[in-house]
XYZ file of C-alpha atoms in Angstrom:
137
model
C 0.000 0.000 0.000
C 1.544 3.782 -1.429
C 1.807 6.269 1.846
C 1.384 9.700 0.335
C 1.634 13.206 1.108
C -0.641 15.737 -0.231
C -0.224 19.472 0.462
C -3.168 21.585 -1.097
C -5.641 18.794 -1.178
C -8.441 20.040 -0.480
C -9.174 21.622 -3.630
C -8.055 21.347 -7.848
C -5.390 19.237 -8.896
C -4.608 17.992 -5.002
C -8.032 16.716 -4.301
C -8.348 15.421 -7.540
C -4.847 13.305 -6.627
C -6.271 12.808 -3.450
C -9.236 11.010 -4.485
C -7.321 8.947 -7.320
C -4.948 7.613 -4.797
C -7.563 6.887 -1.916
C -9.876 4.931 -5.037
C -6.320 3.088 -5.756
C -5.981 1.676 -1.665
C -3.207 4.063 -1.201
C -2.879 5.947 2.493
C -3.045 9.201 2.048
C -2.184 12.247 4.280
C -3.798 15.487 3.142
C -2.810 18.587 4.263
C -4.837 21.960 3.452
C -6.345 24.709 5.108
C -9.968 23.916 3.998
C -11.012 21.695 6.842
C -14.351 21.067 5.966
C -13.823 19.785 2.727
C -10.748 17.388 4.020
C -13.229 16.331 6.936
C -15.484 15.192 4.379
C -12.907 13.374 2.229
C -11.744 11.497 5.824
C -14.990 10.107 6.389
C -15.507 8.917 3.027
C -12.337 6.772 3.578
C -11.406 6.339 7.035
C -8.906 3.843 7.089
C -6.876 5.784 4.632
C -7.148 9.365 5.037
C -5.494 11.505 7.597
C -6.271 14.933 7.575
C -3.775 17.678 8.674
C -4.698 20.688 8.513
C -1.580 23.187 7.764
C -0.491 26.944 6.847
C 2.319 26.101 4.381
C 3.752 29.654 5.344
C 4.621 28.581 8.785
C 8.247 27.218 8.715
C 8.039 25.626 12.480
C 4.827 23.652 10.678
C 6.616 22.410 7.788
C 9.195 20.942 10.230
C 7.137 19.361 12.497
C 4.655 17.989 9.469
C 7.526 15.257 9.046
C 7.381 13.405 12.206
C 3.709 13.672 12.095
C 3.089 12.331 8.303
C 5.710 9.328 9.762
C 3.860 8.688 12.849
C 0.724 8.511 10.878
C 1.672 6.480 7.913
C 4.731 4.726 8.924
C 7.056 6.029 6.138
C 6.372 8.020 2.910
C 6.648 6.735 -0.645
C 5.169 9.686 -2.911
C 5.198 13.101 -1.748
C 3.137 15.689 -4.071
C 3.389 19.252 -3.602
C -0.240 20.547 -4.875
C -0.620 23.577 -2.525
C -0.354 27.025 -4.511
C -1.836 30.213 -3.861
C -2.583 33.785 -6.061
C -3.761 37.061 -4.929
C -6.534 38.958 -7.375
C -4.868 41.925 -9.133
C -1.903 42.466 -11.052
C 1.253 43.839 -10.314
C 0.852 47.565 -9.707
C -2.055 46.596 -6.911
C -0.155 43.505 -4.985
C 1.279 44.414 -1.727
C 4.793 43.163 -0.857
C 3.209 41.199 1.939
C 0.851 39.627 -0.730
C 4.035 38.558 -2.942
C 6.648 37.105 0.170
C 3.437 35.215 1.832
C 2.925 33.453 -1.834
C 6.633 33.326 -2.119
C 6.254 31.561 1.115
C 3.988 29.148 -0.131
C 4.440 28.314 -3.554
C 8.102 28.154 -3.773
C 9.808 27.796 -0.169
C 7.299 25.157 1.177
C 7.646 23.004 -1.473
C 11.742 23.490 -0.903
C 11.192 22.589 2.712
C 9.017 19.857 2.262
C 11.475 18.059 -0.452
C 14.509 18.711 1.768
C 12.684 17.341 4.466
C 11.086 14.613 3.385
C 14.288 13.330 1.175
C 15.645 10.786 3.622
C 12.904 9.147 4.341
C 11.280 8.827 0.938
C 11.693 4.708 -0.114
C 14.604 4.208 -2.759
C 14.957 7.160 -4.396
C 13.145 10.135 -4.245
C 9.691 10.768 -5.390
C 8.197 13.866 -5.394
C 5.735 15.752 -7.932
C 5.073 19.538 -7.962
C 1.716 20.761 -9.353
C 1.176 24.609 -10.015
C -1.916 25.763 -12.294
C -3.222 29.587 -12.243
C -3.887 32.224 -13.924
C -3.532 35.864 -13.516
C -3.103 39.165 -14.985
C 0.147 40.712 -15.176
């Protein structure tokens, strides 16, 4: 049985992963910030789904997700990096808040989470990154 990571699945191209993995048997952790719709997802398959619900901007979190993801599936073989976020506007109206917090999350989580995660991934490393969005520039 695949133990998987999913950051961002609570919605798009992570749920949709989440849901093809739990219909293949795999255990699946999924991480998100929309707890309602991951509480839903860990009914629907309770032997399989743990949900953890995380702010991919908060380093200390990131950290401690490893020990938890271990404790909870006993080892990792796929980690997939789905989480992404955009703020509405373009350029001239994002705040430089607005750009470091999705700098935070779209790019340095994901570098976390691989470094992290790397050891303990079976054989050889398996990771996927996901990004899909669409804004004005």
């Amino acid at each position: 049985m695949k133990r998987i990571l999913i950051t961002g699945a609570s919605s798009g191209i992570g749920l949709s992963s989440a849901m093809y993995f739990l219909n293949s048997g795999a255990k699946v952790a999924l991480c998100g910030r929309d707890m309602e719709t991951l509480k839903k997802i860990g009914k629907k398959f309770p032997n399989q789904a743990s949900v953890i619900n995380l702010d991919l901007s908060e380093d200390l979190l990131l950290f401690d997700l490893k020990s938890t993801v271990i404790e909870i599936l006993g080892g990792l073989d796929i980690l997939i990096n789905c989480a992404g976020i955009i703020f509405d506007g373009d350029v001239e109206k994002t705040f430089p808040q607005d750009y470091d917090y999705t700098v935070d999350v779209n790019l340095r989580a994901v570098y976390i989470l691989i470094k992290s995660f790397k050891k303990v991934l079976t054989r050889k490393v398996r990771s996927v990154q996901c990004a899909s969005v669409e804004t004005p520039i």
